[in-house]
Amino acid sequence: MSDSATTPAPDGSGPAQLPDAARPIAAGYAFTGPALDLGALLWDGVCHPDAQVRVPLPMLNRHGLVAGATGTGKTKTLQLIAEQLSAQGVPVFLADVKGDLSGIARPGQGGERVSTRAAETGQSWSAEGFPVEFLALGGIGHGIPVRATVTSFGPVLLSKVLGLNRTQEQSLGLIFHYADTKGLELVDLKDLRAVVAFLTSDEGKPELKGIGGLSTATAGVILRSLTAFEAQGMADFFGEPEFDTAGLLRLAPDGRGLVSVLELPAVQDKPQLFSTFLMWLLADLFHDLPEVGDADKPKLVFFFDEAHLLFHDASDAFLDAITQTVRLIRSKGVGVFFVTQTPKDVPSDVLGQLDPAELDRAVRESPLYGRYAQAVDRESAYEKLTAAQAQPPAEKPRAKREKAPAEDPSLVEQVIGSGMFKSLARSVGTQLGREITRSLFGTARRGR
């Protein structure tokens, strides 16, 4: 559905008839150039179509807030902005928590109420559908599966999902550091569990001794948190093929911006999970996009629905990372809109939605379906550690004559020279000793 808007020509009821107190407001929106038309000024219950409320298109990467109680029209405002952005060639990302935004894909239905409203605001209305890509976290629900590897997700975001405290978060960071150094790819949760289990074994404990070590108690908390997380069916969100966020910047063949709708109703009872995954998407975009400064229009506008869930029980490190990422991503042409609302039931007048059959058809016809629909489980940390443990122990070398004591090996030399991982060196090859560069969130840059 669409609310296509045009600014009416003066018809005699111009700004001169506005109340004196309303004239500065109208003057504040009196500008030319590409813009979003959001409606007309409402003053003392009277709509003034000559005072149009417009937002310049170049300002949409300056971030924004859509706020109000349930039923005040936040969803409708969000949809209106998304449609107008798409119409002007700007891709949009929508987090659809309640499942009431899928109707953007097909033309809406007119009626007396719509016609009356359009006349009051001095706008023209026409039914129109927009190019939409439906996504779903881990493939739960309707949509192209969105997955991330544990490595790229990083320890800060994963700590938020698992509900770890500051000390446990730091220990998880140490585990990631070790896996990076050893070239052990943490693709899914079983990879992470295998590394934690090894580092707390008799053979693995010495590996981290020089950099603080990993206490058995903390490792136990992390393993129990992973087990509980998987028991809730969350393992599907981590794995390959990993979603390439560059796909969110696409345009439709007709030049309109693609509207990527992340369907979240199936996981709306897991607020920490989906809010943290949305921050992963934003952090991944921050990794890859170049600096553009103030562009004529944004490269992407990101709508963060149920934003209050993002900050619930968040660590200081997580909050700091959010603040920095949102502030800095503006210079890369990405606008972020936070949409806040109270956790109440879905309003009775929600927007029209597609039927499940139509959603499934739209998903299957997507060019992303062949790339992301089927999960892939390649050799990574779990398989490498399992294979190494299955090998017979090497024979002890014969005693040799004493030599002069050598200098103490460095930490890296100790790690690389450990007995357990002698065999891994052959399989890891050039990845041995590699440390993955991480961003503000500790997320890893991956190869494209």
XYZ file of C-alpha atoms in Angstrom:
448
model
C 0.000 0.000 0.000
C 1.148 3.547 -0.546
C 0.564 7.119 0.455
C 2.229 8.870 -2.461
C 2.230 12.577 -1.630
C 2.654 15.734 -3.656
C 2.761 19.298 -2.426
C -0.366 21.176 -3.616
C -0.155 24.466 -5.451
C -1.335 27.613 -3.592
C -5.091 28.021 -3.962
C -5.874 31.152 -2.042
C -5.844 29.510 1.372
C -2.089 30.112 1.687
C 0.141 30.728 4.658
C -1.483 34.082 5.277
C -4.477 32.240 6.733
C -2.353 30.266 9.179
C -2.546 31.236 12.876
C 0.308 33.555 13.793
C 1.820 30.978 16.161
C 1.791 28.316 13.415
C 3.619 30.392 10.791
C 7.145 29.722 12.160
C 6.388 25.991 12.005
C 5.269 26.230 8.386
C 8.321 28.334 7.541
C 10.575 25.659 9.009
C 9.372 23.170 6.403
C 9.395 25.612 3.470
C 12.283 24.359 1.351
C 12.796 22.894 -2.097
C 14.550 19.804 -3.348
C 14.044 16.038 -2.881
C 12.153 15.332 0.322
C 9.775 13.014 2.114
C 6.229 14.369 2.344
C 4.860 13.257 5.696
C 1.604 15.209 5.819
C 0.283 18.642 6.664
C 0.301 20.823 9.769
C -2.509 20.102 12.221
C -3.307 23.134 14.409
C -6.148 23.201 16.942
C -7.751 20.257 15.202
C -7.646 21.911 11.767
C -5.493 20.538 8.967
C -3.646 23.153 6.888
C -2.683 21.596 3.530
C -0.731 24.708 2.556
C 1.745 23.971 5.397
C 3.269 20.684 4.291
C 5.523 18.727 6.675
C 8.569 17.655 4.664
C 11.955 16.125 5.512
C 14.863 16.781 3.105
C 16.191 13.540 1.647
C 19.868 14.337 2.452
C 18.903 14.564 6.139
C 17.807 10.938 6.368
C 21.288 9.740 7.309
C 21.189 12.006 10.397
C 19.162 9.400 12.307
C 15.692 9.798 13.786
C 13.146 8.691 16.333
C 9.576 7.512 15.849
C 7.881 7.463 19.244
C 4.409 7.253 20.729
C 2.013 5.021 22.575
C 0.456 1.993 20.953
C -2.174 2.994 18.408
C -0.776 6.455 17.686
C 0.396 5.537 14.190
C 4.087 4.640 14.585
C 3.782 1.669 12.236
C 1.930 3.720 9.636
C 4.540 6.482 9.877
C 7.316 3.916 9.533
C 5.673 2.423 6.452
C 5.057 5.843 4.890
C 8.708 6.835 5.291
C 9.908 3.480 3.947
C 7.705 3.709 0.857
C 8.811 7.224 0.002
C 12.463 6.328 0.486
C 12.078 3.343 -1.824
C 10.315 5.477 -4.427
C 13.324 7.847 -4.453
C 15.873 5.069 -4.930
C 16.931 4.564 -1.301
C 17.116 0.974 0.028
C 15.368 0.400 3.359
C 15.743 -2.192 6.117
C 12.707 -2.860 8.318
C 12.715 -5.007 11.446
C 9.146 -6.344 11.501
C 8.685 -7.450 15.111
C 4.896 -7.832 15.120
C 4.478 -8.971 11.520
C 2.453 -5.981 10.357
C 4.761 -4.547 7.689
C 4.588 -7.258 5.026
C 1.666 -5.443 3.373
C 4.150 -2.987 1.881
C 4.765 -5.558 -0.867
C 1.365 -5.190 -2.502
C -0.996 -2.322 -3.413
C -3.378 -1.255 -0.684
C -7.112 -0.706 -0.956
C -8.606 2.729 -1.191
C -11.803 3.877 0.434
C -13.717 6.865 1.700
C -11.505 7.269 4.746
C -8.344 7.249 2.633
C -9.788 9.701 0.092
C -10.988 12.062 2.811
C -7.644 12.008 4.558
C -5.776 12.686 1.306
C -8.043 15.641 0.543
C -7.588 17.104 4.027
C -3.802 17.011 3.771
C -3.676 18.205 0.171
C -1.990 15.023 -1.007
C -2.681 12.582 -3.827
C -3.010 8.878 -3.028
C -2.553 5.883 -5.300
C -2.374 2.180 -4.495
C 1.123 0.838 -5.099
C 3.244 -2.123 -4.021
C 6.986 -1.869 -3.438
C 9.936 -4.205 -4.130
C 10.393 -6.292 -0.981
C 12.866 -8.941 0.141
C 11.663 -11.043 3.079
C 14.298 -12.256 5.547
C 14.093 -14.475 8.651
C 16.614 -15.096 11.417
C 18.008 -18.578 10.934
C 15.173 -19.384 8.577
C 12.657 -19.529 11.454
C 9.502 -18.177 9.893
C 8.948 -16.927 6.369
C 11.942 -15.434 4.637
C 15.460 -15.961 3.327
C 17.547 -17.327 6.239
C 19.869 -14.777 7.848
C 22.804 -16.470 9.556
C 26.079 -15.270 11.021
C 29.149 -17.229 11.974
C 30.132 -17.141 15.633
C 33.473 -15.621 14.637
C 31.947 -12.661 12.798
C 29.333 -12.157 15.509
C 32.085 -11.602 18.039
C 32.334 -11.889 21.825
C 30.634 -8.606 22.801
C 27.399 -9.291 20.948
C 27.407 -12.972 21.873
C 27.830 -12.068 25.552
C 24.700 -9.923 25.266
C 22.738 -12.815 23.768
C 23.972 -15.286 26.410
C 23.419 -12.870 29.298
C 27.035 -12.995 30.516
C 28.431 -10.579 33.081
C 31.495 -8.379 32.573
C 34.016 -10.975 33.800
C 32.473 -13.741 31.705
C 32.384 -11.422 28.690
C 36.100 -10.758 29.060
C 36.806 -14.493 29.297
C 34.756 -15.092 26.164
C 36.855 -12.445 24.429
C 39.984 -14.355 25.463
C 38.524 -17.530 23.945
C 37.833 -15.718 20.670
C 41.360 -14.294 20.707
C 42.817 -17.777 21.110
C 40.646 -19.251 18.337
C 41.638 -16.403 16.002
C 45.317 -16.891 16.775
C 45.130 -20.633 16.098
C 43.111 -20.283 12.911
C 40.171 -22.152 14.453
C 37.098 -20.876 12.648
C 34.126 -20.535 14.999
C 31.388 -21.161 12.466
C 28.616 -22.434 14.737
C 27.977 -22.983 18.439
C 29.458 -26.472 18.550
C 32.749 -24.978 17.370
C 32.754 -22.544 20.280
C 31.801 -25.283 22.737
C 34.653 -27.481 21.458
C 37.229 -24.711 21.968
C 35.972 -23.931 25.492
C 36.042 -27.624 26.404
C 39.595 -27.997 25.091
C 40.880 -24.922 26.952
C 39.578 -26.351 30.229
C 41.017 -29.825 29.622
C 44.323 -30.960 31.120
C 46.014 -30.603 27.764
C 44.465 -27.249 26.892
C 44.813 -25.366 30.190
C 48.465 -24.384 29.572
C 47.501 -22.717 26.273
C 46.130 -19.567 27.970
C 48.342 -19.582 31.024
C 50.479 -16.706 29.794
C 47.534 -14.382 29.113
C 45.346 -14.860 32.164
C 43.925 -18.318 31.675
C 40.301 -19.440 31.746
C 38.821 -20.468 35.068
C 36.833 -23.687 35.226
C 33.921 -21.864 36.867
C 33.678 -19.229 34.139
C 34.024 -21.838 31.406
C 31.211 -23.786 33.073
C 28.931 -20.730 33.003
C 29.672 -20.141 29.319
C 29.039 -23.795 28.427
C 25.787 -23.890 30.404
C 24.639 -20.674 28.752
C 25.404 -22.134 25.327
C 23.506 -25.315 26.178
C 20.449 -23.369 27.366
C 20.628 -21.151 24.289
C 20.662 -24.151 21.963
C 17.830 -25.802 23.894
C 15.644 -22.865 22.899
C 16.287 -23.679 19.236
C 18.698 -20.813 18.719
C 21.533 -22.808 17.144
C 20.090 -22.238 13.662
C 21.041 -18.556 13.770
C 24.750 -19.356 13.686
C 26.363 -21.032 10.707
C 26.921 -20.740 7.000
C 26.287 -19.462 4.424
C 26.657 -16.189 6.292
C 24.395 -13.377 5.154
C 26.179 -10.674 3.171
C 24.784 -7.356 4.391
C 25.857 -5.698 1.130
C 22.697 -7.260 -0.304
C 20.656 -4.763 1.698
C 21.914 -1.946 -0.538
C 20.360 -3.257 -3.745
C 17.972 -1.454 -6.058
C 15.041 -2.996 -7.906
C 15.236 -3.177 -11.743
C 12.998 -0.099 -11.952
C 15.425 1.958 -9.843
C 13.426 1.933 -6.630
C 15.177 1.033 -3.410
C 14.781 -2.544 -2.189
C 12.807 -2.840 1.064
C 14.331 -5.640 3.143
C 11.813 -6.837 5.734
C 13.260 -8.979 8.521
C 10.336 -11.072 9.767
C 10.627 -11.437 13.561
C 7.222 -12.620 14.894
C 8.536 -16.179 15.285
C 11.257 -14.960 17.682
C 9.541 -11.999 19.336
C 9.716 -13.831 22.675
C 13.538 -13.714 22.355
C 14.090 -9.936 22.407
C 17.780 -10.106 23.281
C 18.405 -12.346 20.316
C 16.760 -10.321 17.585
C 17.822 -6.920 18.920
C 21.438 -8.100 19.119
C 21.272 -9.596 15.635
C 20.071 -6.257 14.315
C 23.117 -4.609 15.854
C 25.279 -7.259 14.162
C 23.764 -6.251 10.820
C 24.507 -2.605 11.547
C 28.053 -3.351 12.737
C 28.724 -5.467 9.649
C 27.584 -2.625 7.403
C 29.860 -0.277 9.327
C 32.780 -2.626 8.566
C 32.387 -2.600 4.837
C 30.961 0.735 3.718
C 33.342 3.534 2.709
C 33.159 7.052 4.101
C 30.869 9.269 2.005
C 30.216 12.293 4.215
C 26.991 14.165 3.498
C 25.552 12.526 0.402
C 22.594 13.707 -1.690
C 20.644 10.788 -0.305
C 21.423 7.942 2.099
C 22.719 4.584 0.914
C 20.411 2.775 3.332
C 17.961 3.674 6.074
C 17.730 1.200 8.945
C 14.576 1.074 11.118
C 15.117 -0.413 14.577
C 11.683 -1.398 15.900
C 11.125 -2.131 19.613
C 14.311 -0.189 20.289
C 13.877 -0.296 24.072
C 14.656 -4.028 23.967
C 18.132 -3.286 22.717
C 19.149 -1.546 25.923
C 17.571 -3.966 28.392
C 20.205 -5.494 30.713
C 22.982 -4.320 28.400
C 26.589 -4.171 29.596
C 28.516 -0.902 29.564
C 30.698 -2.242 26.755
C 27.625 -3.047 24.667
C 26.073 0.385 25.268
C 29.331 2.118 24.396
C 29.572 0.102 21.185
C 25.994 1.016 20.214
C 26.675 4.684 20.810
C 29.846 4.702 18.728
C 28.486 2.600 15.883
C 25.318 4.657 15.472
C 27.259 7.910 15.626
C 29.968 6.877 13.171
C 27.842 5.039 10.615
C 26.191 8.319 9.654
C 29.337 9.303 7.731
C 28.943 6.130 5.684
C 25.545 7.153 4.366
C 23.411 4.971 6.648
C 20.505 6.458 8.566
C 19.213 4.777 11.722
C 15.682 5.298 13.014
C 14.776 4.034 16.468
C 11.125 3.108 16.889
C 9.979 2.872 20.510
C 6.755 1.457 21.889
C 5.408 -0.319 24.923
C 5.204 -4.167 24.901
C 1.446 -4.508 24.397
C -0.776 -6.678 22.253
C -0.873 -6.123 18.520
C -3.359 -3.279 17.766
C -6.626 -4.261 16.116
C -6.096 -1.905 13.194
C -2.756 -3.309 12.068
C -1.893 -2.960 8.432
C -2.899 -5.587 5.889
C -0.605 -8.584 5.705
C 0.175 -11.180 3.045
C -1.092 -14.699 3.365
C 1.649 -17.365 4.156
C 1.425 -18.845 0.652
C 2.224 -15.473 -0.927
C 5.160 -14.971 1.445
C 6.580 -18.402 0.610
C 6.274 -17.709 -3.096
C 8.019 -14.346 -2.728
C 10.836 -16.009 -0.807
C 11.348 -18.806 -3.348
C 11.444 -16.300 -6.211
C 14.119 -14.219 -4.503
C 17.592 -14.231 -6.104
C 19.000 -14.837 -2.598
C 17.125 -18.118 -2.100
C 19.706 -20.320 -3.815
C 22.543 -18.729 -1.871
C 21.198 -18.761 1.689
C 18.303 -21.262 1.895
C 20.445 -24.339 2.595
C 22.707 -24.366 5.669
C 26.345 -25.452 5.177
C 28.480 -27.168 7.822
C 32.104 -27.097 6.678
C 35.228 -28.086 8.576
C 35.861 -25.634 11.399
C 36.992 -25.624 15.041
C 34.831 -28.564 16.157
C 35.964 -30.880 13.374
C 39.624 -29.873 13.690
C 39.726 -30.389 17.444
C 37.872 -33.693 17.201
C 40.249 -34.965 14.519
C 43.300 -33.873 16.492
C 42.098 -35.626 19.642
C 41.493 -38.833 17.686
C 45.110 -39.062 16.545
C 47.404 -41.424 18.526
C 49.937 -39.705 20.756
C 53.320 -39.188 19.189
C 56.257 -41.276 20.447
C 58.448 -39.610 23.011
C 61.832 -38.662 21.555
C 64.909 -40.459 22.819
C 66.920 -38.739 25.481
C 69.636 -36.477 24.132
C 72.661 -34.955 25.679
C 71.996 -31.761 27.551
C 72.397 -28.543 25.665
C 72.802 -24.999 26.854
C 69.439 -23.580 28.012
C 67.691 -21.591 25.311
C 65.828 -18.345 25.798
C 62.246 -18.622 26.989
C 59.920 -18.872 23.997
C 57.453 -16.091 23.369
C 53.720 -16.573 23.979
C 53.059 -17.133 20.283
C 55.864 -19.702 20.125
C 54.437 -21.500 23.154
C 50.982 -21.642 21.555
C 52.237 -22.758 18.162
C 54.563 -25.312 19.711
C 51.982 -26.979 21.933
C 51.712 -30.727 21.478
C 47.990 -30.828 20.873
C 48.171 -28.497 17.917
C 51.226 -29.808 16.100
C 48.912 -31.741 13.822
C 46.555 -28.785 13.431
C 49.364 -26.709 11.967
C 49.346 -28.896 8.874
C 45.592 -28.540 8.300
C 45.319 -24.902 9.227
C 48.256 -23.922 7.018
C 48.541 -20.250 6.300
C 45.773 -19.413 8.768
C 48.001 -20.335 11.716
C 48.851 -17.319 13.809
C 46.231 -15.148 12.126
C 44.298 -12.743 14.328
C 40.989 -11.509 12.943
C 40.590 -7.732 13.100
C 37.458 -6.806 14.992
C 35.380 -3.649 15.078
C 33.745 -1.665 17.856
C 31.456 -4.576 18.615
C 34.230 -7.159 18.343
C 32.659 -8.448 15.137
C 35.078 -9.853 12.599
C 35.584 -8.670 9.048
C 34.977 -11.580 6.743
C 36.028 -12.239 3.179
C 33.462 -11.238 0.582
